[in-house]
XYZ file of C-alpha atoms in Angstrom:
211
model
C -30.820 12.953 8.589
C -27.089 13.603 8.227
C -25.116 13.159 11.443
C -21.474 12.634 10.410
C -19.155 14.288 7.874
C -16.166 12.266 6.672
C -13.340 14.374 5.235
C -10.463 13.261 3.079
C -7.214 14.900 4.161
C -4.687 15.633 1.384
C -6.042 17.900 -1.304
C -9.217 18.496 0.691
C -8.463 19.697 4.224
C -4.705 20.164 3.884
C -2.516 21.262 0.996
C 1.230 20.644 0.815
C 4.040 20.213 -1.744
C 5.856 17.492 0.283
C 9.292 18.841 -0.614
C 10.768 17.480 2.628
C 10.083 13.892 1.631
C 11.792 14.436 -1.715
C 14.804 15.945 0.033
C 14.917 12.962 2.381
C 15.027 10.360 -0.367
C 17.685 12.341 -2.217
C 19.753 12.152 0.983
C 19.502 8.373 1.454
C 19.470 7.076 -2.136
C 21.954 7.575 -4.928
C 21.018 10.213 -7.494
C 19.541 7.847 -10.082
C 17.563 5.816 -7.553
C 16.316 8.951 -5.819
C 14.937 10.453 -9.019
C 13.433 7.131 -10.041
C 11.752 6.805 -6.652
C 10.496 10.391 -6.575
C 9.020 10.109 -10.064
C 7.363 6.741 -9.447
C 6.365 6.314 -5.817
C 2.935 7.941 -6.042
C 1.772 5.530 -8.711
C 3.229 2.700 -6.648
C 1.276 3.845 -3.600
C -1.950 3.963 -5.623
C -1.293 0.394 -6.764
C -0.516 -0.659 -3.194
C -3.802 0.846 -1.987
C -5.752 -1.003 -4.669
C -4.218 -4.357 -3.729
C -3.747 -4.217 0.057
C -6.128 -3.868 2.992
C -3.931 -1.533 4.997
C -0.540 0.169 5.182
C 2.155 -1.789 6.986
C 5.763 -0.621 7.168
C 7.399 -3.952 6.299
C 4.873 -4.850 3.617
C 5.199 -1.402 2.035
C 8.993 -1.438 2.050
C 9.043 -4.827 0.306
C 6.380 -3.716 -2.172
C 8.322 -0.585 -3.159
C 11.611 -2.485 -3.313
C 10.131 -5.094 -5.631
C 8.283 -2.588 -7.820
C 11.121 -0.132 -8.291
C 14.138 -2.408 -7.927
C 15.473 -0.018 -5.292
C 16.328 -1.102 -1.758
C 13.690 0.651 0.351
C 14.139 -0.453 3.963
C 11.733 -0.457 6.900
C 13.911 2.242 8.452
C 13.413 4.470 5.413
C 9.640 4.069 5.649
C 9.691 4.870 9.380
C 11.771 7.990 8.750
C 9.454 8.980 5.898
C 6.492 8.751 8.256
C 8.344 10.908 10.788
C 9.513 13.535 8.279
C 6.009 14.046 6.959
C 4.747 14.902 10.451
C 6.505 18.234 9.837
C 5.056 19.023 6.404
C 4.672 22.650 5.403
C 0.901 22.377 5.194
C -1.502 25.212 4.595
C -5.263 25.660 4.890
C -7.574 27.457 2.522
C -9.384 30.345 4.203
C -12.710 28.526 4.039
C -11.608 25.400 5.887
C -11.769 26.492 9.525
C -14.935 28.481 8.824
C -16.674 25.360 7.527
C -15.383 23.140 10.335
C -16.578 25.681 12.928
C -19.962 25.844 11.228
C -20.445 22.071 11.197
C -19.167 21.623 14.740
C -21.508 24.332 16.017
C -24.385 22.427 14.439
C -23.313 19.337 16.424
C -22.325 17.183 13.492
C -19.740 14.481 14.099
C -16.611 15.207 12.039
C -13.969 12.610 11.189
C -11.024 12.286 8.818
C -10.536 9.289 6.524
C -7.024 9.252 5.077
C -4.822 6.660 3.445
C -1.422 7.375 5.019
C -0.128 6.398 8.445
C -1.958 7.713 11.525
C 1.161 9.173 13.148
C 1.817 11.426 10.177
C -1.729 12.519 9.516
C -2.813 13.195 13.104
C 0.397 15.168 13.681
C -0.224 17.306 10.602
C -3.789 18.058 11.669
C -2.575 18.953 15.149
C 0.298 21.113 13.906
C -2.003 23.225 11.777
C -4.568 23.543 14.557
C -7.597 21.624 13.298
C -7.289 18.207 14.969
C -9.593 19.499 17.724
C -12.543 19.603 15.319
C -12.512 15.861 14.661
C -13.910 13.048 16.747
C -11.529 10.550 15.150
C -8.860 10.175 12.480
C -9.155 6.935 10.518
C -5.845 6.248 8.797
C -4.335 3.829 6.334
C -2.630 1.624 8.891
C -6.134 0.425 9.835
C -7.722 0.220 6.372
C -7.051 2.006 3.083
C -9.519 3.452 0.623
C -11.028 2.102 -1.624
C -11.375 -0.982 0.601
C -14.996 -1.057 1.771
C -13.835 -1.650 5.341
C -12.270 1.823 5.478
C -15.620 3.550 4.914
C -17.550 1.199 7.177
C -14.959 1.876 9.869
C -15.305 5.631 9.374
C -19.102 5.704 9.656
C -18.782 4.092 13.090
C -22.095 3.844 14.936
C -23.962 5.724 12.209
C -25.831 4.373 9.207
C -24.327 5.025 5.745
C -27.230 7.312 4.831
C -26.452 9.433 7.907
C -22.963 10.205 6.597
C -21.502 12.565 4.012
C -18.036 12.167 2.530
C -16.014 14.953 0.903
C -12.798 14.397 -1.014
C -10.790 15.133 -4.134
C -10.463 11.593 -5.525
C -13.441 10.507 -7.604
C -12.999 6.781 -7.075
C -11.840 6.699 -3.455
C -13.832 9.619 -2.064
C -16.962 9.611 -4.214
C -17.841 6.548 -6.283
C -16.856 3.829 -3.800
C -18.490 5.352 -0.698
C -21.573 6.173 -2.787
C -21.992 2.471 -3.563
C -22.167 1.866 0.183
C -24.980 4.388 0.617
C -22.851 7.328 1.784
C -23.621 10.703 0.212
C -20.367 11.831 -1.387
C -19.188 15.104 -2.897
C -16.269 15.514 -5.262
C -14.179 18.433 -3.975
C -12.951 20.107 -7.162
C -11.691 23.636 -6.417
C -9.652 23.795 -9.632
C -12.615 22.766 -11.787
C -10.890 19.765 -13.334
C -12.811 18.064 -16.101
C -14.528 14.837 -15.050
C -17.272 12.430 -16.070
C -20.320 14.057 -14.531
C -22.504 10.944 -14.387
C -23.615 10.273 -10.808
C -21.099 12.747 -9.356
C -21.916 15.917 -7.457
C -18.983 18.328 -7.431
C -18.330 21.307 -5.192
C -15.690 23.922 -5.954
C -15.575 25.234 -2.386
C -16.061 23.712 1.045
C -18.373 26.650 1.719
C -20.944 24.917 -0.452
C -21.441 22.524 2.459
C -22.779 25.406 4.517
C -25.414 26.070 1.870
C -26.663 22.483 1.955
C -26.523 21.564 5.671
């Protein structure tokens, strides 16, 4: 019996263009370094997540500095975390409806996200949906796809009592599935993907049809 739903955050619950972070790095780096950073940092973060257990300000600043040959200080990372607490996020119409539905059926709802807790909890609170979640598990504890992140998120429940929903096939579907968690690939834009062993949903409303 399913008892807990684990939601990814970015690209699943919340949607944002993160323009403020780009503006910030253009303000603190020279033009060439800023564009290099903006064009490269996402891939660097994915590599960091694949090779580190958790996000740490000092470790991340050194990692980015070494990877990009740009001086990224701890202070820049701290400011980045702060700036992103004020993202211009938006919700799809279905999101609150689905959260209300699941909460009314007494499911435990949690968020499992790879960025820093301060940023992610603030964003959820600002947009008015933090109240639906029992906990927010963030990257400064463990990052996906580290197994510990999923085991932390299931808490007192068994893996088979949990469902995960997210937009990253490896981090939100394949890895938790290997641990016994039922996982759905959230694919509202119908991107092409290898369909083997993956169940995709194009709308969060599909959850209401299944649970």
